[in-house]
Each structure stands twice: as structure tokens, then as C-alpha cells.
Amino acid sequence: MTTTNHDARIHTMPGLSVHEGYLPTPMTRLTRLFPDSDVGLYAKLDQLQVSGSTKERTAKFLLDDLERTGVLLPGGAVVESTSGNLGMALARQCALRGYTFVAVVDERANAAAVQTMAAFGARVDRVPTPADGNRLRARVERVAELLASLPGAVTTHQYGNGANPDAHASTTMPELVASLGAAPDRLYVAMSTTGTLLGCQRAIKKHGWRTRLVGVDSAGSALFGGEVGERKLPGLGAGFETELSEEARPDAVVRVAEADMVRGCRLLARREGMLTGASTGAIVAAIGADLASMRPGETVAMLVHDGGGAYLPTVYDDAWVERELDGGAEALSSLDDANPFAGGRA
Ligand SMILES: Cc1ncc(COP(=O)(O)O)c(C=O)c1O
């Protein structure tokens, strides 16, 4: 019987240690998504992070910063408001580092994400939706209460902590450029705290890269002067202008309707065999709407922020989409068009 040595090879590859927090992720060219297009479209596969999203990088940098500045002591508690992905990453890394993690989540939080946090040993604190519907602000207020009541507790404060964009300035963007061999002409990033976008922006500026940076937001998000409205899908958008967003200067902001996020996710699944979350679907919708303005041969990069498993009961459930989303039925019936976003932005 022959044996293979794949495991040994993986363990000895430089840079690959789950205890480090994040993994460097590969990029893949998407050739089937928009078959009539002649741009070079590349996706960075951050759904391959151990906890399943780009937030694995953010979590490592936030915890490293708390340790370095001495505010988080051995065996201490970390409190954070999170709609899912940061919570899973922090829960995992707090377990590895011996901290208690308290995840403040709202009613929209994904059930699978909350169960994952609990599996890593996190305490989950669920905040009811307030009368004004602003779940994000209610969570932030609850974090302040917990910090006051739990001795020695600290927060990673993802909405304003400079260590959040640092993660992406020093890992996400340099990795992406190294994979491509050059800076892309355009980069599409989904936004919530805007940490990922701001980090990419800082790296672009520092290195003098000529990349057009497009921030993808959800319709109903308050970022960049958006009009607040109901949002049913987690991951992107924010109920208020985050501190980090004050420094964020994307070259363009695209707001995507939730039905178009679903359309983007479904196209990625069917055409590229990739199951992704709502924010990646939003990016696909934004790129589809912009394709007509791109030059042939342009290099366009996008982040796959998370995988789609946790979105099976929503984005990938026809009945949910038709029942819950404006334009949901139309979105599901347009999946055979070469570019269902060609008519312009939602
Ligand atoms: C699903 C998803 N969407 C969007 C983002 C971007 O979020 P932020 O602006 O907070 O970096 C992330 C970050 O990890 C994410 O996990």
C-alpha cells in the first residue's frame, strides 16, 4: 500500500499555521461568471480562512493589539458586537489564547454563526431589536454595559480600532497584489465597519498602486450618507457611519439591493461552483453593473469575504427569497441572462 505525505507538506509550508490566526489565501480567475466579458476577473478566496471569512485576519490583529498594549491580561474577557463572522473568528482565537469571549449579537445574526461561536466556547449575549430598528447601535450600547459590569473585560471595538484596517493593509492587499503579480486596475470590497476597504486603501496609497477602489454597500446602510432602511441579510452595510469610515475614501460606492445580492450569489454558485455569502453576491452585482464601463483586458479583483453555508436558509432558499425580498422572484428568474446586471445599478 502506498501512502501519501500531503499532511506533512501542508504543515511545513511557510506561513501556514492556524494558530497564527489567519491563512494566506489563493486567488482564482473567474472565467465563467460573465461569459461575454473580456476583463480579467480574479477572486481572493478568503472563505478558506479557518473560521470562514476575512474577519479571521481582523480578529488576529485586534487581539494582538490588545495584548501588545497590555489592556488584555492573561485569562481576561473580550467583548465585541458582531453579526457573525468577526464573532466566529474571535471565538476561535480567544479559545486558542485562553480568553473568555462574549459575543453581542442581534436577532438577525445567523443561527449557524452563533452556534459556531458557542462551539468555540463563547458566551452569546442576544440583544432584542430596538423600537427604531437600529440593531447595530443597540449592540454597541450593550457592549458598553457589559464592559462596565464584567471585571477586566475589554472590547476589540472593531468599528473604530486602527488594528482592523492594519490587518488588511499588511496582509489582504499585499497578498492580493503578490498573487496577481501586479496591482489590479480595480478592486471591489464589501463594507461593514469599512476596515477591509480602509486597509486596502492604505496599502494602495503607501505603494503608489494605481487601483480604482470600489466600496460595495447594502441598500439601507447608513455608510457614506446612505439612507437607513431595513436589511435582512447580514455581512455588509452598517446602521451608522462608523469611525473607520470617516477616513475611508473609496473611488466609488455601489449600493446593492438584497435581491441583486442573491442574484450574484446564485450566479457564482452555478457558473463558478462557488458557494458564497451575501456580500460577495453584492460584489458580483456591482461588477456586473460596471462591466460596460471597463476596458478590454482590465484586471478586476474582488474579495470573497465568506462562504455560503450559513446562508443556505436565506440566500439559497427560493421560498425565502420570494417571500422576503423585494424583487426576489424576478432575481431568481433572470439567472440565465449572460449578465443580469447589465441594465445598470439597482
Ligand atoms: C461577509 C463579510 N462581508 C463584508 C466584510 C467587510 O467588512 P468590514 O468593512 O467590516 O471589513 C466582511 C469582513 O470580514 C465580511 O466577513
mmCIF file of C-alpha atoms and ligand atoms in Angstrom:
data_model
loop_
_atom_site.group_PDB
_atom_site.id
_atom_site.type_symbol
_atom_site.label_atom_id
_atom_site.label_comp_id
_atom_site.label_asym_id
_atom_site.label_seq_id
_atom_site.Cartn_x
_atom_site.Cartn_y
_atom_site.Cartn_z
ATOM 1 C CA MET A 1 0.000 0.000 0.000
ATOM 2 C CA THR A 2 1.352 3.427 -0.855
ATOM 3 C CA THR A 3 0.936 6.345 1.489
ATOM 4 C CA THR A 4 0.924 9.991 0.592
ATOM 5 C CA ASN A 5 2.558 12.741 2.513
ATOM 6 C CA HIS A 6 0.124 15.603 1.913
ATOM 7 C CA ASP A 7 -0.340 16.434 5.587
ATOM 8 C CA ALA A 8 3.371 16.739 6.263
ATOM 9 C CA ARG A 9 3.732 19.019 3.245
ATOM 10 C CA ILE A 10 0.921 21.313 4.399
ATOM 11 C CA HIS A 11 2.293 21.585 7.926
ATOM 12 C CA THR A 12 5.734 22.545 6.713
ATOM 13 C CA MET A 13 4.578 25.169 4.211
ATOM 14 C CA PRO A 14 5.823 28.546 5.464
ATOM 15 C CA GLY A 15 3.114 30.880 6.664
ATOM 16 C CA LEU A 16 0.502 28.178 7.197
ATOM 17 C CA SER A 17 -0.348 27.950 10.866
ATOM 18 C CA VAL A 18 -3.915 28.095 12.118
ATOM 19 C CA HIS A 19 -2.520 29.270 15.430
ATOM 20 C CA GLU A 20 -1.291 32.410 13.711
ATOM 21 C CA GLY A 21 -4.934 33.320 13.240
ATOM 22 C CA TYR A 22 -5.276 33.766 9.510
ATOM 23 C CA LEU A 23 -4.013 31.919 6.466
ATOM 24 C CA PRO A 24 -2.711 33.477 3.255
ATOM 25 C CA THR A 25 -5.413 32.686 0.678
ATOM 26 C CA PRO A 26 -5.128 31.978 -3.057
ATOM 27 C CA MET A 27 -6.764 33.836 -5.941
ATOM 28 C CA THR A 28 -8.613 32.245 -8.789
ATOM 29 C CA ARG A 29 -9.606 33.616 -12.180
ATOM 30 C CA LEU A 30 -13.354 33.671 -12.805
ATOM 31 C CA THR A 31 -13.828 32.924 -16.490
ATOM 32 C CA ARG A 32 -17.441 31.757 -16.499
ATOM 33 C CA LEU A 33 -19.217 34.322 -14.381
ATOM 34 C CA PHE A 34 -19.636 36.895 -17.153
ATOM 35 C CA PRO A 35 -19.029 34.852 -20.310
ATOM 36 C CA ASP A 36 -19.281 37.791 -22.751
ATOM 37 C CA SER A 37 -16.768 39.941 -20.895
ATOM 38 C CA ASP A 38 -13.099 40.313 -21.765
ATOM 39 C CA VAL A 39 -11.901 41.712 -18.441
ATOM 40 C CA GLY A 40 -9.602 39.583 -16.277
ATOM 41 C CA LEU A 41 -11.688 38.916 -13.173
ATOM 42 C CA TYR A 42 -9.935 37.415 -10.131
ATOM 43 C CA ALA A 43 -11.351 36.410 -6.745
ATOM 44 C CA LYS A 44 -9.382 36.195 -3.498
ATOM 45 C CA LEU A 45 -10.730 33.191 -1.633
ATOM 46 C CA ASP A 46 -10.991 34.348 1.968
ATOM 47 C CA GLN A 47 -13.803 31.898 2.624
ATOM 48 C CA LEU A 48 -10.902 29.449 3.069
ATOM 49 C CA GLN A 49 -9.930 31.050 6.380
ATOM 50 C CA VAL A 50 -10.362 28.588 9.254
ATOM 51 C CA SER A 51 -13.417 30.351 10.694
ATOM 52 C CA GLY A 52 -14.688 31.013 7.185
ATOM 53 C CA SER A 53 -14.182 34.712 6.483
ATOM 54 C CA THR A 54 -11.925 37.731 6.029
ATOM 55 C CA LYS A 55 -12.624 38.546 9.688
ATOM 56 C CA GLU A 56 -10.070 35.901 10.682
ATOM 57 C CA ARG A 57 -7.404 38.451 9.735
ATOM 58 C CA THR A 58 -9.185 41.260 11.585
ATOM 59 C CA ALA A 59 -9.554 39.130 14.735
ATOM 60 C CA LYS A 60 -5.846 38.328 14.863
ATOM 61 C CA PHE A 61 -4.812 41.953 14.530
ATOM 62 C CA LEU A 62 -7.387 43.147 17.084
ATOM 63 C CA LEU A 63 -6.283 40.585 19.682
ATOM 64 C CA ASP A 64 -2.573 41.148 19.009
ATOM 65 C CA ASP A 65 -3.161 44.877 19.567
ATOM 66 C CA LEU A 66 -4.950 44.334 22.901
ATOM 67 C CA GLU A 67 -2.134 42.075 24.062
ATOM 68 C CA ARG A 68 0.617 44.403 22.875
ATOM 69 C CA THR A 69 -0.889 47.432 24.610
ATOM 70 C CA GLY A 70 -1.306 45.413 27.818
ATOM 71 C CA VAL A 71 -5.038 46.020 28.263
ATOM 72 C CA LEU A 72 -5.955 42.355 27.803
ATOM 73 C CA LEU A 73 -4.471 40.315 30.615
ATOM 74 C CA PRO A 74 -3.988 36.515 30.637
ATOM 75 C CA GLY A 75 -7.318 34.764 31.167
ATOM 76 C CA GLY A 76 -9.237 38.026 30.561
ATOM 77 C CA ALA A 77 -12.533 38.605 28.757
ATOM 78 C CA VAL A 78 -13.107 40.087 25.308
ATOM 79 C CA VAL A 79 -16.477 41.632 24.394
ATOM 80 C CA GLU A 80 -17.489 42.510 20.852
ATOM 81 C CA SER A 81 -20.604 43.374 18.885
ATOM 82 C CA THR A 82 -20.741 41.136 15.842
ATOM 83 C CA SER A 83 -23.278 39.939 13.310
ATOM 84 C CA GLY A 84 -21.415 36.718 12.856
ATOM 85 C CA ASN A 85 -18.068 36.478 11.123
ATOM 86 C CA LEU A 86 -15.917 38.513 13.495
ATOM 87 C CA GLY A 87 -17.585 36.667 16.361
ATOM 88 C CA MET A 88 -16.651 33.269 14.931
ATOM 89 C CA ALA A 89 -13.067 34.380 14.340
ATOM 90 C CA LEU A 90 -12.701 35.974 17.791
ATOM 91 C CA ALA A 91 -14.348 32.993 19.488
ATOM 92 C CA ARG A 92 -11.871 30.679 17.802
ATOM 93 C CA GLN A 93 -8.798 32.784 18.516
ATOM 94 C CA CYS A 94 -9.859 33.565 22.104
ATOM 95 C CA ALA A 95 -10.206 29.804 22.673
ATOM 96 C CA LEU A 96 -6.662 29.297 21.369
ATOM 97 C CA ARG A 97 -5.285 32.122 23.521
ATOM 98 C CA GLY A 98 -7.208 31.277 26.710
ATOM 99 C CA TYR A 99 -9.594 34.273 26.857
ATOM 100 C CA THR A 100 -13.339 34.317 27.529
ATOM 101 C CA PHE A 101 -15.220 35.737 24.563
ATOM 102 C CA VAL A 102 -18.626 37.416 24.943
ATOM 103 C CA ALA A 103 -20.373 37.863 21.584
ATOM 104 C CA VAL A 104 -23.079 40.522 21.496
ATOM 105 C CA VAL A 105 -25.394 39.524 18.644
ATOM 106 C CA ASP A 106 -28.744 40.725 17.329
ATOM 107 C CA GLU A 107 -31.832 38.838 16.223
ATOM 108 C CA ARG A 108 -30.724 38.876 12.615
ATOM 109 C CA ALA A 109 -27.492 37.082 13.468
ATOM 110 C CA ASN A 110 -27.060 33.879 11.615
ATOM 111 C CA ALA A 111 -28.042 30.839 13.682
ATOM 112 C CA ALA A 112 -25.147 28.769 12.378
ATOM 113 C CA ALA A 113 -22.687 31.577 13.208
ATOM 114 C CA VAL A 114 -23.997 31.840 16.760
ATOM 115 C CA GLN A 115 -23.789 28.064 17.198
ATOM 116 C CA THR A 116 -20.228 28.124 15.900
ATOM 117 C CA MET A 117 -19.234 30.794 18.421
ATOM 118 C CA ALA A 118 -20.768 28.717 21.204
ATOM 119 C CA ALA A 119 -18.906 25.642 19.956
ATOM 120 C CA PHE A 120 -15.640 27.552 20.406
ATOM 121 C CA GLY A 121 -16.714 28.270 23.999
ATOM 122 C CA ALA A 122 -18.062 31.815 23.564
ATOM 123 C CA ARG A 123 -20.798 33.311 25.718
ATOM 124 C CA VAL A 124 -23.534 34.651 23.426
ATOM 125 C CA ASP A 125 -25.450 37.773 24.532
ATOM 126 C CA ARG A 126 -28.519 38.322 22.317
ATOM 127 C CA VAL A 127 -29.856 41.891 22.012
ATOM 128 C CA PRO A 128 -33.516 42.403 21.020
ATOM 129 C CA THR A 129 -34.298 44.738 18.098
ATOM 130 C CA PRO A 130 -34.990 48.250 19.473
ATOM 131 C CA ALA A 131 -38.073 50.287 18.562
ATOM 132 C CA ASP A 132 -36.136 52.356 15.992
ATOM 133 C CA GLY A 133 -34.909 49.160 14.294
ATOM 134 C CA ASN A 134 -31.224 50.131 14.634
ATOM 135 C CA ARG A 135 -29.805 46.793 15.726
ATOM 136 C CA LEU A 136 -26.189 47.804 15.297
ATOM 137 C CA ARG A 137 -26.481 50.735 17.692
ATOM 138 C CA ALA A 138 -28.341 48.562 20.228
ATOM 139 C CA ARG A 139 -25.466 46.087 20.146
ATOM 140 C CA VAL A 140 -22.879 48.826 20.643
ATOM 141 C CA GLU A 141 -24.801 50.050 23.691
ATOM 142 C CA ARG A 142 -24.945 46.533 25.111
ATOM 143 C CA VAL A 143 -21.172 46.180 24.727
ATOM 144 C CA ALA A 144 -20.728 49.332 26.857
ATOM 145 C CA GLU A 145 -22.979 47.845 29.557
ATOM 146 C CA LEU A 146 -21.014 44.596 29.627
ATOM 147 C CA LEU A 147 -17.678 46.395 29.810
ATOM 148 C CA ALA A 148 -18.934 48.294 32.839
ATOM 149 C CA SER A 149 -20.249 45.174 34.564
ATOM 150 C CA LEU A 150 -17.630 42.477 33.777
ATOM 151 C CA PRO A 151 -14.394 42.963 35.741
ATOM 152 C CA GLY A 152 -11.312 43.252 33.498
ATOM 153 C CA ALA A 153 -13.329 42.986 30.282
ATOM 154 C CA VAL A 154 -12.087 44.785 27.178
ATOM 155 C CA THR A 155 -13.537 45.272 23.732
ATOM 156 C CA THR A 156 -11.859 44.913 20.386
ATOM 157 C CA HIS A 157 -14.058 47.821 19.139
ATOM 158 C CA GLN A 158 -13.995 46.760 15.513
ATOM 159 C CA TYR A 159 -15.825 49.891 14.275
ATOM 160 C CA GLY A 160 -13.071 52.299 15.277
ATOM 161 C CA ASN A 161 -9.939 50.294 16.069
ATOM 162 C CA GLY A 162 -6.998 51.081 13.783
ATOM 163 C CA ALA A 163 -5.794 47.471 14.140
ATOM 164 C CA ASN A 164 -8.806 46.454 11.998
ATOM 165 C CA PRO A 165 -7.613 48.197 8.799
ATOM 166 C CA ASP A 166 -3.987 47.331 9.680
ATOM 167 C CA ALA A 167 -4.878 43.671 9.142
ATOM 168 C CA HIS A 168 -5.840 44.373 5.554
ATOM 169 C CA ALA A 169 -3.129 46.943 4.826
ATOM 170 C CA SER A 170 -0.479 44.466 5.874
ATOM 171 C CA THR A 171 -1.969 41.135 4.770
ATOM 172 C CA THR A 172 -5.062 41.187 2.484
ATOM 173 C CA MET A 173 -3.911 43.753 -0.093
ATOM 174 C CA PRO A 174 -0.198 42.807 -0.284
ATOM 175 C CA GLU A 175 -1.172 39.125 -0.675
ATOM 176 C CA LEU A 176 -3.641 40.006 -3.413
ATOM 177 C CA VAL A 177 -1.065 42.020 -5.357
ATOM 178 C CA ALA A 178 1.562 39.296 -4.897
ATOM 179 C CA SER A 179 -0.885 36.693 -6.273
ATOM 180 C CA LEU A 180 -1.623 38.785 -9.358
ATOM 181 C CA GLY A 181 1.986 39.863 -9.840
ATOM 182 C CA ALA A 182 0.808 43.493 -10.121
ATOM 183 C CA ALA A 183 -1.807 45.767 -8.600
ATOM 184 C CA PRO A 184 -5.263 45.255 -10.189
ATOM 185 C CA ASP A 185 -6.887 48.069 -12.179
ATOM 186 C CA ARG A 186 -9.965 47.782 -9.961
ATOM 187 C CA LEU A 187 -10.701 46.215 -6.613
ATOM 188 C CA TYR A 188 -14.196 45.531 -5.250
ATOM 189 C CA VAL A 189 -14.547 45.208 -1.468
ATOM 190 C CA ALA A 190 -17.757 44.905 0.566
ATOM 191 C CA MET A 191 -18.119 47.233 3.537
ATOM 192 C CA SER A 192 -19.442 46.990 7.071
ATOM 193 C CA THR A 193 -17.019 48.592 9.536
ATOM 194 C CA THR A 194 -15.081 49.620 6.346
ATOM 195 C CA GLY A 195 -11.954 48.102 7.916
ATOM 196 C CA THR A 196 -11.192 45.883 4.930
ATOM 197 C CA LEU A 197 -11.646 48.730 2.467
ATOM 198 C CA LEU A 198 -9.644 51.215 4.524
ATOM 199 C CA GLY A 199 -6.771 48.782 4.910
ATOM 200 C CA CYS A 200 -6.684 48.141 1.155
ATOM 201 C CA GLN A 201 -6.867 51.913 0.586
ATOM 202 C CA ARG A 202 -3.861 52.496 2.868
ATOM 203 C CA ALA A 203 -1.805 49.818 1.115
ATOM 204 C CA ILE A 204 -2.709 51.237 -2.307
ATOM 205 C CA LYS A 205 -1.609 54.702 -1.203
ATOM 206 C CA LYS A 206 1.561 53.535 0.525
ATOM 207 C CA HIS A 207 2.778 51.595 -2.508
ATOM 208 C CA GLY A 208 1.510 54.071 -5.105
ATOM 209 C CA TRP A 209 -0.581 51.374 -6.782
ATOM 210 C CA ARG A 210 -2.985 52.622 -9.461
ATOM 211 C CA THR A 211 -6.042 50.672 -8.351
ATOM 212 C CA ARG A 212 -9.578 52.018 -8.505
ATOM 213 C CA LEU A 213 -11.119 51.017 -5.186
ATOM 214 C CA VAL A 214 -14.856 50.334 -5.212
ATOM 215 C CA GLY A 215 -16.734 50.001 -1.905
ATOM 216 C CA VAL A 216 -19.807 47.784 -2.094
ATOM 217 C CA ASP A 217 -22.576 48.559 0.360
ATOM 218 C CA SER A 218 -26.083 47.320 1.013
ATOM 219 C CA ALA A 219 -29.144 49.379 0.124
ATOM 220 C CA GLY A 220 -30.463 50.547 3.508
ATOM 221 C CA SER A 221 -26.988 51.065 5.024
ATOM 222 C CA ALA A 222 -26.002 54.401 6.578
ATOM 223 C CA LEU A 223 -22.420 54.344 5.292
ATOM 224 C CA PHE A 224 -21.315 57.293 3.148
ATOM 225 C CA GLY A 225 -24.567 59.165 3.592
ATOM 226 C CA GLY A 226 -26.816 56.234 2.730
ATOM 227 C CA GLU A 227 -30.469 56.261 3.686
ATOM 228 C CA VAL A 228 -31.123 53.804 6.515
ATOM 229 C CA GLY A 229 -33.651 51.109 5.686
ATOM 230 C CA GLU A 230 -34.446 47.527 6.545
ATOM 231 C CA ARG A 231 -31.733 44.981 5.711
ATOM 232 C CA LYS A 232 -32.385 41.263 6.025
ATOM 233 C CA LEU A 233 -29.039 39.811 5.016
ATOM 234 C CA PRO A 234 -26.031 40.067 7.357
ATOM 235 C CA GLY A 235 -22.400 40.740 6.467
ATOM 236 C CA LEU A 236 -22.338 44.095 4.702
ATOM 237 C CA GLY A 237 -23.730 47.527 5.478
ATOM 238 C CA ALA A 238 -23.954 49.395 8.791
ATOM 239 C CA GLY A 239 -26.716 51.152 10.720
ATOM 240 C CA PHE A 240 -24.493 54.187 11.355
ATOM 241 C CA GLU A 241 -21.402 55.856 9.886
ATOM 242 C CA THR A 242 -18.551 54.001 11.557
ATOM 243 C CA GLU A 243 -15.489 55.814 12.909
ATOM 244 C CA LEU A 244 -13.296 53.972 10.426
ATOM 245 C CA SER A 245 -15.461 55.130 7.508
ATOM 246 C CA GLU A 246 -14.524 58.752 8.220
ATOM 247 C CA GLU A 247 -11.081 58.017 6.789
ATOM 248 C CA ALA A 248 -12.306 55.704 4.036
ATOM 249 C CA ARG A 249 -12.221 57.281 0.558
ATOM 250 C CA PRO A 250 -13.345 54.713 -1.984
ATOM 251 C CA ASP A 251 -13.213 55.897 -5.597
ATOM 252 C CA ALA A 252 -16.828 54.763 -5.899
ATOM 253 C CA VAL A 253 -19.541 53.417 -3.614
ATOM 254 C CA VAL A 254 -22.085 50.973 -5.039
ATOM 255 C CA ARG A 255 -25.254 50.220 -3.092
ATOM 256 C CA VAL A 256 -26.795 46.885 -3.926
ATOM 257 C CA ALA A 257 -30.377 45.721 -3.321
ATOM 258 C CA GLU A 258 -30.677 42.435 -1.471
ATOM 259 C CA ALA A 259 -32.399 40.705 -4.405
ATOM 260 C CA ASP A 260 -29.317 41.527 -6.502
ATOM 261 C CA MET A 261 -27.038 40.087 -3.800
ATOM 262 C CA VAL A 262 -28.989 36.848 -4.140
ATOM 263 C CA ARG A 263 -28.677 37.000 -7.920
ATOM 264 C CA GLY A 264 -24.911 37.489 -7.587
ATOM 265 C CA CYS A 265 -24.555 34.579 -5.167
ATOM 266 C CA ARG A 266 -26.648 32.281 -7.324
ATOM 267 C CA LEU A 267 -24.615 33.142 -10.437
ATOM 268 C CA LEU A 268 -21.333 32.433 -8.632
ATOM 269 C CA ALA A 269 -22.669 29.094 -7.443
ATOM 270 C CA ARG A 270 -23.986 27.980 -10.821
ATOM 271 C CA ARG A 271 -21.290 29.331 -13.074
ATOM 272 C CA GLU A 272 -18.133 29.148 -10.972
ATOM 273 C CA GLY A 273 -19.070 26.440 -8.461
ATOM 274 C CA MET A 274 -18.513 28.764 -5.519
ATOM 275 C CA LEU A 275 -20.955 28.993 -2.604
ATOM 276 C CA THR A 276 -20.517 32.433 -1.062
ATOM 277 C CA GLY A 277 -22.199 34.838 1.339
ATOM 278 C CA ALA A 278 -24.411 37.845 0.567
ATOM 279 C CA SER A 279 -21.633 40.439 0.469
ATOM 280 C CA THR A 280 -19.772 38.522 -2.204
ATOM 281 C CA GLY A 281 -23.032 38.320 -4.174
ATOM 282 C CA ALA A 282 -23.278 42.105 -3.811
ATOM 283 C CA ILE A 283 -19.779 42.458 -5.248
ATOM 284 C CA VAL A 284 -20.743 40.302 -8.231
ATOM 285 C CA ALA A 285 -23.790 42.539 -8.797
ATOM 286 C CA ALA A 286 -21.625 45.695 -8.599
ATOM 287 C CA ILE A 287 -19.089 44.294 -11.063
ATOM 288 C CA GLY A 288 -21.856 43.161 -13.424
ATOM 289 C CA ALA A 289 -23.337 46.669 -13.421
ATOM 290 C CA ASP A 290 -19.903 48.249 -14.060
ATOM 291 C CA LEU A 291 -18.736 45.822 -16.777
ATOM 292 C CA ALA A 292 -19.828 48.071 -19.617
ATOM 293 C CA SER A 293 -17.500 50.823 -18.395
ATOM 294 C CA MET A 294 -14.417 48.573 -18.202
ATOM 295 C CA ARG A 295 -11.658 48.398 -20.831
ATOM 296 C CA PRO A 296 -10.945 45.039 -22.527
ATOM 297 C CA GLY A 297 -8.183 43.250 -20.645
ATOM 298 C CA GLU A 298 -8.617 45.299 -17.489
ATOM 299 C CA THR A 299 -7.667 43.403 -14.325
ATOM 300 C CA VAL A 300 -10.518 43.364 -11.818
ATOM 301 C CA ALA A 301 -10.075 41.834 -8.366
ATOM 302 C CA MET A 302 -12.704 41.030 -5.778
ATOM 303 C CA LEU A 303 -12.743 39.574 -2.311
ATOM 304 C CA VAL A 304 -14.786 36.530 -1.433
ATOM 305 C CA HIS A 305 -15.493 37.634 2.121
ATOM 306 C CA ASP A 306 -17.167 34.441 3.338
ATOM 307 C CA GLY A 307 -18.636 31.134 2.257
ATOM 308 C CA GLY A 308 -22.313 30.435 1.644
ATOM 309 C CA GLY A 309 -23.060 27.557 4.023
ATOM 310 C CA ALA A 310 -24.552 29.836 6.670
ATOM 311 C CA TYR A 311 -26.757 31.471 4.002
ATOM 312 C CA LEU A 312 -28.445 28.265 2.808
ATOM 313 C CA PRO A 313 -31.711 29.060 4.671
ATOM 314 C CA THR A 314 -31.861 32.575 3.159
ATOM 315 C CA VAL A 315 -29.903 33.452 0.008
ATOM 316 C CA TYR A 316 -30.088 29.906 -1.348
ATOM 317 C CA ASP A 317 -33.698 29.152 -0.337
ATOM 318 C CA ASP A 318 -36.095 30.056 -3.186
ATOM 319 C CA ALA A 319 -39.133 30.311 -0.917
ATOM 320 C CA TRP A 320 -37.309 32.660 1.496
ATOM 321 C CA VAL A 321 -36.062 34.859 -1.359
ATOM 322 C CA GLU A 322 -39.507 35.119 -2.969
ATOM 323 C CA ARG A 323 -41.242 35.782 0.346
ATOM 324 C CA GLU A 324 -38.775 38.155 1.996
ATOM 325 C CA LEU A 325 -37.088 40.223 -0.702
ATOM 326 C CA ASP A 326 -38.495 42.913 -2.974
ATOM 327 C CA GLY A 327 -37.784 41.705 -6.491
ATOM 328 C CA GLY A 328 -36.796 38.265 -5.196
ATOM 329 C CA ALA A 329 -38.886 36.276 -7.694
ATOM 330 C CA GLU A 330 -37.550 38.376 -10.617
ATOM 331 C CA ALA A 331 -33.998 37.845 -9.385
ATOM 332 C CA LEU A 332 -34.437 34.078 -9.428
ATOM 333 C CA SER A 333 -35.949 34.111 -12.916
ATOM 334 C CA SER A 334 -33.108 36.084 -14.554
ATOM 335 C CA LEU A 335 -30.248 33.707 -13.857
ATOM 336 C CA ASP A 336 -29.902 32.584 -17.473
ATOM 337 C CA ASP A 337 -29.096 36.076 -18.782
ATOM 338 C CA ALA A 338 -25.406 36.446 -19.692
ATOM 339 C CA ASN A 339 -25.205 39.490 -17.421
ATOM 340 C CA PRO A 340 -28.400 40.027 -15.417
ATOM 341 C CA PHE A 341 -26.953 43.308 -14.044
ATOM 342 C CA ALA A 342 -26.348 44.856 -17.476
ATOM 343 C CA GLY A 343 -29.266 47.225 -17.114
ATOM 344 C CA GLY A 344 -27.351 49.267 -14.530
ATOM 345 C CA ARG A 345 -27.266 49.537 -10.810
ATOM 346 C CA ALA A 346 -30.078 48.569 -8.504
HETATM 347 C C1 LIG B 1 -19.203 38.697 4.944
HETATM 348 C C2 LIG B 1 -18.389 39.937 5.009
HETATM 349 N N1 LIG B 1 -18.755 40.998 4.275
HETATM 350 C C3 LIG B 1 -18.063 42.157 4.312
HETATM 351 C C4 LIG B 1 -16.936 42.288 5.079
HETATM 352 C C5 LIG B 1 -16.222 43.609 5.164
HETATM 353 O O1 LIG B 1 -16.394 44.099 6.446
HETATM 354 P P1 LIG B 1 -15.571 45.295 7.079
HETATM 355 O O2 LIG B 1 -15.945 46.532 6.329
HETATM 356 O O3 LIG B 1 -16.066 45.337 8.495
HETATM 357 O O4 LIG B 1 -14.135 44.988 6.976
HETATM 358 C C6 LIG B 1 -16.507 41.198 5.822
HETATM 359 C C7 LIG B 1 -15.278 41.282 6.592
HETATM 360 O O5 LIG B 1 -14.735 40.304 7.002
HETATM 361 C C8 LIG B 1 -17.253 40.006 5.809
HETATM 362 O O6 LIG B 1 -16.891 38.931 6.534
#
